[in-house]
Amino acid sequence: MSTILNYINGEWLEGSTGKFVPVMNPANGKVLAHVTQSTEKDVQLAVQAAKEAQKLWRLVPAPERADILYKVAYLLKERKEDIAQILTSEMGKVIDEGRGEVQEAIDMAYYMAGEGRRLFGDTIPSELRNKFAMSVRVPVGVVGIITPWNFPIAIASWKSLPALVAGNAVVWKPATETPMTAQEFVKIYEEAGLPKGLINLVNGSGSKVGNAMVEHPDIDIISFTGSNEVGKAINGRAGELLKRTSLEMGGKNAITVLEDADLDLAVEGILWGAFGTAGQRCTATSRVIVHQDVKKALEDKLISGIHELKMGDGLDETVKVGPVINREALERIDEYVKIGKEAGAILLAGGKIITENGLESGNYYAPTIFTNVTPDMRIAKEEIFGPVVSIISVENLDEAVKVNNSVEFGLSSAIYTADVNKAFKAMRDLDTGIVYINAGTTGAEIHLPFGGTKGTGNGHRDSGVAALDVYTEWKSIYVDYSGKLQRAQIDNN
Ligand code: NAP
Ligand code: MG
């Protein structure tokens, strides 16, 4: 059975605890591999290597840095199927989604490689004669990346590729549940010829390795995606240390269905958004806000659609809903279903852990729909992170927007309507970082900014050009060629 090691300064090394933990397949409870466990000692080695390597990397012309990213893209493309298989085995999402996720990393690699010939700054007229002014992007230094298990390669690509093309070095702690995909990605960086020390992989728990990264004085920024609880803790400590952070956290995303919507289209969007990746996307649809006039019709269509979703091992091409990540997740989801029932919500479908049809050795939760949910219920406010969706009825668009915006998160929202005026009002008023019109809450493309408002983030964005703002600092440069002292704000007035 394979063992997963750390990758530090270009070498594959065992973590200093000497211990390994099993990597489980959530579809069947089988052990897939064992992953090394690290401590702050390993973080120290990784940061030291990154710091040294970055000193040279920042001087490499960005188009030359980008050549390596193009190779990363080619290699990812070549190995797309293998990586997707590994990803699905350890994470559980169905293989088509696994392939889609690797494609996201491929797209990101090409896109950020292109940035090697851009990384635009500005030239700006000076207010003084014979003086030139410009702003340029400079790397921040050593970037600490902490990622969740639900998108084990896409999120790591959103963060590491812009960081590297901009001239930074990376120390990456992947989620404990998904180290195999992380290893594949790092192997590709290695094969693409990325100089040693520029990407370092340190496996281990969040409390040990993640924490040591936050504490380390030579990590200049922490780029984190994960839960609000952990994100808040990181931000609190980073604040004291004056360390930069970029945080992408939870969601409680809603699809609004108005009375003039194409209901069949909306149903497809809801089923895909709520039950794809077994509801474990940060952009998963966990609320449906429906106009009262079409509530019953929508419910009927959803119930018939839900029965067509085959559950099982995501490696089976015919399966539509895979397992959730682990037993704790299963129990947490089941607890939320109890909370929903106790609050008076009506269960229309699902609502149970699957213990039959040969699925009992995996972590399967039946796709679940609640209706007659009110915005104040916990199931309508808290992130469940499983295949559970809550239907809330409203009287009009204004009320729908109010309900959509009533949660503490602001990642993604969607609205189905045939009325262009309502669509534009929604685009203006839905308070989320991502808005879809006549499409569900998932499906972000890598060349647009990704992230959320309010409790979802801290104002930064992954992917798109916006990602460069996370991994670079602006340097403003003034060149005075007048040969005399010129005083801004004074000599020209
Ligand atoms: P998590 O428990 O917060 O873990 C995320 C990462 O942080 C893991 O690598 C984890 O390590 C690490 N970590 C845990 N405790 C830490 C600490 N004290 N200091 C530093 N790092 C620590 O989140 P998750 O359960 O893996 O992922 C699910 C969450 O991610 C959901 O809330 C979801 O909405 C969010 N998410 C958000 C986005 C977005 O872009 N907005 C995208 C995807 C997911 P271990 O694995 O060792 O615990
Ligand atoms: Mg966790």
mmCIF file with all atom_site columns, N, CA, C and O in Angstrom, residues 354-375:
data_model
loop_
_atom_site.group_PDB
_atom_site.id
_atom_site.type_symbol
_atom_site.label_atom_id
_atom_site.label_alt_id
_atom_site.label_comp_id
_atom_site.label_asym_id
_atom_site.label_entity_id
_atom_site.label_seq_id
_atom_site.pdbx_PDB_ins_code
_atom_site.Cartn_x
_atom_site.Cartn_y
_atom_site.Cartn_z
_atom_site.occupancy
_atom_site.B_iso_or_equiv
_atom_site.pdbx_formal_charge
_atom_site.auth_seq_id
_atom_site.auth_comp_id
_atom_site.auth_asym_id
_atom_site.auth_atom_id
_atom_site.pdbx_PDB_model_num
ATOM 1  N N  . ILE A 1 354 ? -28.003 5.905  4.637  1.00 0.00 ? 354 ILE A N  1
ATOM 2  C CA . ILE A 1 354 ? -28.312 4.689  3.876  1.00 0.00 ? 354 ILE A CA 1
ATOM 3  C C  . ILE A 1 354 ? -27.615 3.489  4.506  1.00 0.00 ? 354 ILE A C  1
ATOM 4  O O  . ILE A 1 354 ? -26.388 3.499  4.682  1.00 0.00 ? 354 ILE A O  1
ATOM 5  N N  . THR A 1 355 ? -28.402 2.491  4.845  1.00 0.00 ? 355 THR A N  1
ATOM 6  C CA . THR A 1 355 ? -27.819 1.309  5.498  1.00 0.00 ? 355 THR A CA 1
ATOM 7  C C  . THR A 1 355 ? -28.175 0.024  4.743  1.00 0.00 ? 355 THR A C  1
ATOM 8  O O  . THR A 1 355 ? -28.186 -1.052 5.306  1.00 0.00 ? 355 THR A O  1
ATOM 9  N N  . GLU A 1 356 ? -28.499 0.186  3.460  1.00 0.00 ? 356 GLU A N  1
ATOM 10 C CA . GLU A 1 356 ? -28.853 -1.019 2.690  1.00 0.00 ? 356 GLU A CA 1
ATOM 11 C C  . GLU A 1 356 ? -28.260 -0.953 1.286  1.00 0.00 ? 356 GLU A C  1
ATOM 12 O O  . GLU A 1 356 ? -27.481 -0.034 0.978  1.00 0.00 ? 356 GLU A O  1
ATOM 13 N N  . ASN A 1 357 ? -28.602 -1.912 0.439  1.00 0.00 ? 357 ASN A N  1
ATOM 14 C CA . ASN A 1 357 ? -28.158 -1.991 -0.963 1.00 0.00 ? 357 ASN A CA 1
ATOM 15 C C  . ASN A 1 357 ? -26.641 -2.043 -1.112 1.00 0.00 ? 357 ASN A C  1
ATOM 16 O O  . ASN A 1 357 ? -26.088 -1.543 -2.081 1.00 0.00 ? 357 ASN A O  1
ATOM 17 N N  . GLY A 1 358 ? -25.975 -2.606 -0.104 1.00 0.00 ? 358 GLY A N  1
ATOM 18 C CA . GLY A 1 358 ? -24.519 -2.731 -0.187 1.00 0.00 ? 358 GLY A CA 1
ATOM 19 C C  . GLY A 1 358 ? -23.785 -1.422 0.052  1.00 0.00 ? 358 GLY A C  1
ATOM 20 O O  . GLY A 1 358 ? -22.576 -1.339 -0.115 1.00 0.00 ? 358 GLY A O  1
ATOM 21 N N  . LEU A 1 359 ? -24.531 -0.364 0.432  1.00 0.00 ? 359 LEU A N  1
ATOM 22 C CA . LEU A 1 359 ? -23.883 0.937  0.630  1.00 0.00 ? 359 LEU A CA 1
ATOM 23 C C  . LEU A 1 359 ? -23.501 1.179  2.095  1.00 0.00 ? 359 LEU A C  1
ATOM 24 O O  . LEU A 1 359 ? -22.944 2.218  2.428  1.00 0.00 ? 359 LEU A O  1
ATOM 25 N N  . GLU A 1 360 ? -23.789 0.207  2.959  1.00 0.00 ? 360 GLU A N  1
ATOM 26 C CA . GLU A 1 360 ? -23.605 0.450  4.404  1.00 0.00 ? 360 GLU A CA 1
ATOM 27 C C  . GLU A 1 360 ? -22.129 0.616  4.808  1.00 0.00 ? 360 GLU A C  1
ATOM 28 O O  . GLU A 1 360 ? -21.835 1.247  5.820  1.00 0.00 ? 360 GLU A O  1
ATOM 29 N N  . SER A 1 361 ? -21.198 0.112  3.991  1.00 0.00 ? 361 SER A N  1
ATOM 30 C CA . SER A 1 361 ? -19.793 0.295  4.383  1.00 0.00 ? 361 SER A CA 1
ATOM 31 C C  . SER A 1 361 ? -19.255 1.668  3.983  1.00 0.00 ? 361 SER A C  1
ATOM 32 O O  . SER A 1 361 ? -18.172 2.070  4.394  1.00 0.00 ? 361 SER A O  1
ATOM 33 N N  . GLY A 1 362 ? -20.011 2.403  3.174  1.00 0.00 ? 362 GLY A N  1
ATOM 34 C CA . GLY A 1 362 ? -19.604 3.767  2.826  1.00 0.00 ? 362 GLY A CA 1
ATOM 35 C C  . GLY A 1 362 ? -20.405 4.780  3.624  1.00 0.00 ? 362 GLY A C  1
ATOM 36 O O  . GLY A 1 362 ? -21.196 4.422  4.494  1.00 0.00 ? 362 GLY A O  1
ATOM 37 N N  . ASN A 1 363 ? -20.182 6.071  3.315  1.00 0.00 ? 363 ASN A N  1
ATOM 38 C CA . ASN A 1 363 ? -20.843 7.141  4.071  1.00 0.00 ? 363 ASN A CA 1
ATOM 39 C C  . ASN A 1 363 ? -21.915 7.796  3.214  1.00 0.00 ? 363 ASN A C  1
ATOM 40 O O  . ASN A 1 363 ? -21.706 8.873  2.663  1.00 0.00 ? 363 ASN A O  1
ATOM 41 N N  . TYR A 1 364 ? -23.050 7.141  3.108  1.00 0.00 ? 364 TYR A N  1
ATOM 42 C CA . TYR A 1 364 ? -24.073 7.639  2.185  1.00 0.00 ? 364 TYR A CA 1
ATOM 43 C C  . TYR A 1 364 ? -25.262 8.245  2.923  1.00 0.00 ? 364 TYR A C  1
ATOM 44 O O  . TYR A 1 364 ? -25.809 7.634  3.834  1.00 0.00 ? 364 TYR A O  1
ATOM 45 N N  . TYR A 1 365 ? -25.627 9.445  2.476  1.00 0.00 ? 365 TYR A N  1
ATOM 46 C CA . TYR A 1 365 ? -26.818 10.090 3.027  1.00 0.00 ? 365 TYR A CA 1
ATOM 47 C C  . TYR A 1 365 ? -27.821 10.317 1.902  1.00 0.00 ? 365 TYR A C  1
ATOM 48 O O  . TYR A 1 365 ? -27.468 10.821 0.832  1.00 0.00 ? 365 TYR A O  1
ATOM 49 N N  . ALA A 1 366 ? -29.049 9.924  2.127  1.00 0.00 ? 366 ALA A N  1
ATOM 50 C CA . ALA A 1 366 ? -30.064 10.046 1.075  1.00 0.00 ? 366 ALA A CA 1
ATOM 51 C C  . ALA A 1 366 ? -30.308 11.515 0.731  1.00 0.00 ? 366 ALA A C  1
ATOM 52 O O  . ALA A 1 366 ? -30.469 12.346 1.637  1.00 0.00 ? 366 ALA A O  1
ATOM 53 N N  . PRO A 1 367 ? -30.348 11.858 -0.566 1.00 0.00 ? 367 PRO A N  1
ATOM 54 C CA . PRO A 1 367 ? -30.688 13.227 -0.964 1.00 0.00 ? 367 PRO A CA 1
ATOM 55 C C  . PRO A 1 367 ? -31.991 13.655 -0.303 1.00 0.00 ? 367 PRO A C  1
ATOM 56 O O  . PRO A 1 367 ? -32.989 12.933 -0.359 1.00 0.00 ? 367 PRO A O  1
ATOM 57 N N  . THR A 1 368 ? -31.957 14.812 0.348  1.00 0.00 ? 368 THR A N  1
ATOM 58 C CA . THR A 1 368 ? -33.019 15.198 1.274  1.00 0.00 ? 368 THR A CA 1
ATOM 59 C C  . THR A 1 368 ? -33.625 16.550 0.897  1.00 0.00 ? 368 THR A C  1
ATOM 60 O O  . THR A 1 368 ? -32.886 17.499 0.629  1.00 0.00 ? 368 THR A O  1
ATOM 61 N N  . ILE A 1 369 ? -34.952 16.599 0.900  1.00 0.00 ? 369 ILE A N  1
ATOM 62 C CA . ILE A 1 369 ? -35.643 17.880 0.656  1.00 0.00 ? 369 ILE A CA 1
ATOM 63 C C  . ILE A 1 369 ? -36.592 18.159 1.817  1.00 0.00 ? 369 ILE A C  1
ATOM 64 O O  . ILE A 1 369 ? -37.417 17.319 2.179  1.00 0.00 ? 369 ILE A O  1
ATOM 65 N N  . PHE A 1 370 ? -36.451 19.349 2.368  1.00 0.00 ? 370 PHE A N  1
ATOM 66 C CA . PHE A 1 370 ? -37.405 19.848 3.362  1.00 0.00 ? 370 PHE A CA 1
ATOM 67 C C  . PHE A 1 370 ? -38.262 20.926 2.724  1.00 0.00 ? 370 PHE A C  1
ATOM 68 O O  . PHE A 1 370 ? -37.756 21.717 1.920  1.00 0.00 ? 370 PHE A O  1
ATOM 69 N N  . THR A 1 371 ? -39.534 20.972 3.105  1.00 0.00 ? 371 THR A N  1
ATOM 70 C CA . THR A 1 371 ? -40.326 22.129 2.683  1.00 0.00 ? 371 THR A CA 1
ATOM 71 C C  . THR A 1 371 ? -40.999 22.774 3.900  1.00 0.00 ? 371 THR A C  1
ATOM 72 O O  . THR A 1 371 ? -40.833 22.294 5.021  1.00 0.00 ? 371 THR A O  1
ATOM 73 N N  . ASN A 1 372 ? -41.727 23.874 3.610  1.00 0.00 ? 372 ASN A N  1
ATOM 74 C CA . ASN A 1 372 ? -42.322 24.697 4.681  1.00 0.00 ? 372 ASN A CA 1
ATOM 75 C C  . ASN A 1 372 ? -41.257 25.130 5.688  1.00 0.00 ? 372 ASN A C  1
ATOM 76 O O  . ASN A 1 372 ? -41.482 25.155 6.891  1.00 0.00 ? 372 ASN A O  1
ATOM 77 N N  . VAL A 1 373 ? -40.110 25.439 5.156  1.00 0.00 ? 373 VAL A N  1
ATOM 78 C CA . VAL A 1 373 ? -39.012 25.934 5.999  1.00 0.00 ? 373 VAL A CA 1
ATOM 79 C C  . VAL A 1 373 ? -39.167 27.443 6.107  1.00 0.00 ? 373 VAL A C  1
ATOM 80 O O  . VAL A 1 373 ? -39.570 28.100 5.143  1.00 0.00 ? 373 VAL A O  1
ATOM 81 N N  . THR A 1 374 ? -38.883 27.977 7.287  1.00 0.00 ? 374 THR A N  1
ATOM 82 C CA . THR A 1 374 ? -38.926 29.439 7.445  1.00 0.00 ? 374 THR A CA 1
ATOM 83 C C  . THR A 1 374 ? -37.492 29.949 7.650  1.00 0.00 ? 374 THR A C  1
ATOM 84 O O  . THR A 1 374 ? -36.634 29.209 8.136  1.00 0.00 ? 374 THR A O  1
ATOM 85 N N  . PRO A 1 375 ? -37.254 31.209 7.259  1.00 0.00 ? 375 PRO A N  1
ATOM 86 C CA . PRO A 1 375 ? -35.877 31.714 7.268  1.00 0.00 ? 375 PRO A CA 1
ATOM 87 C C  . PRO A 1 375 ? -35.207 31.695 8.637  1.00 0.00 ? 375 PRO A C  1
ATOM 88 O O  . PRO A 1 375 ? -33.975 31.714 8.719  1.00 0.00 ? 375 PRO A O  1
#
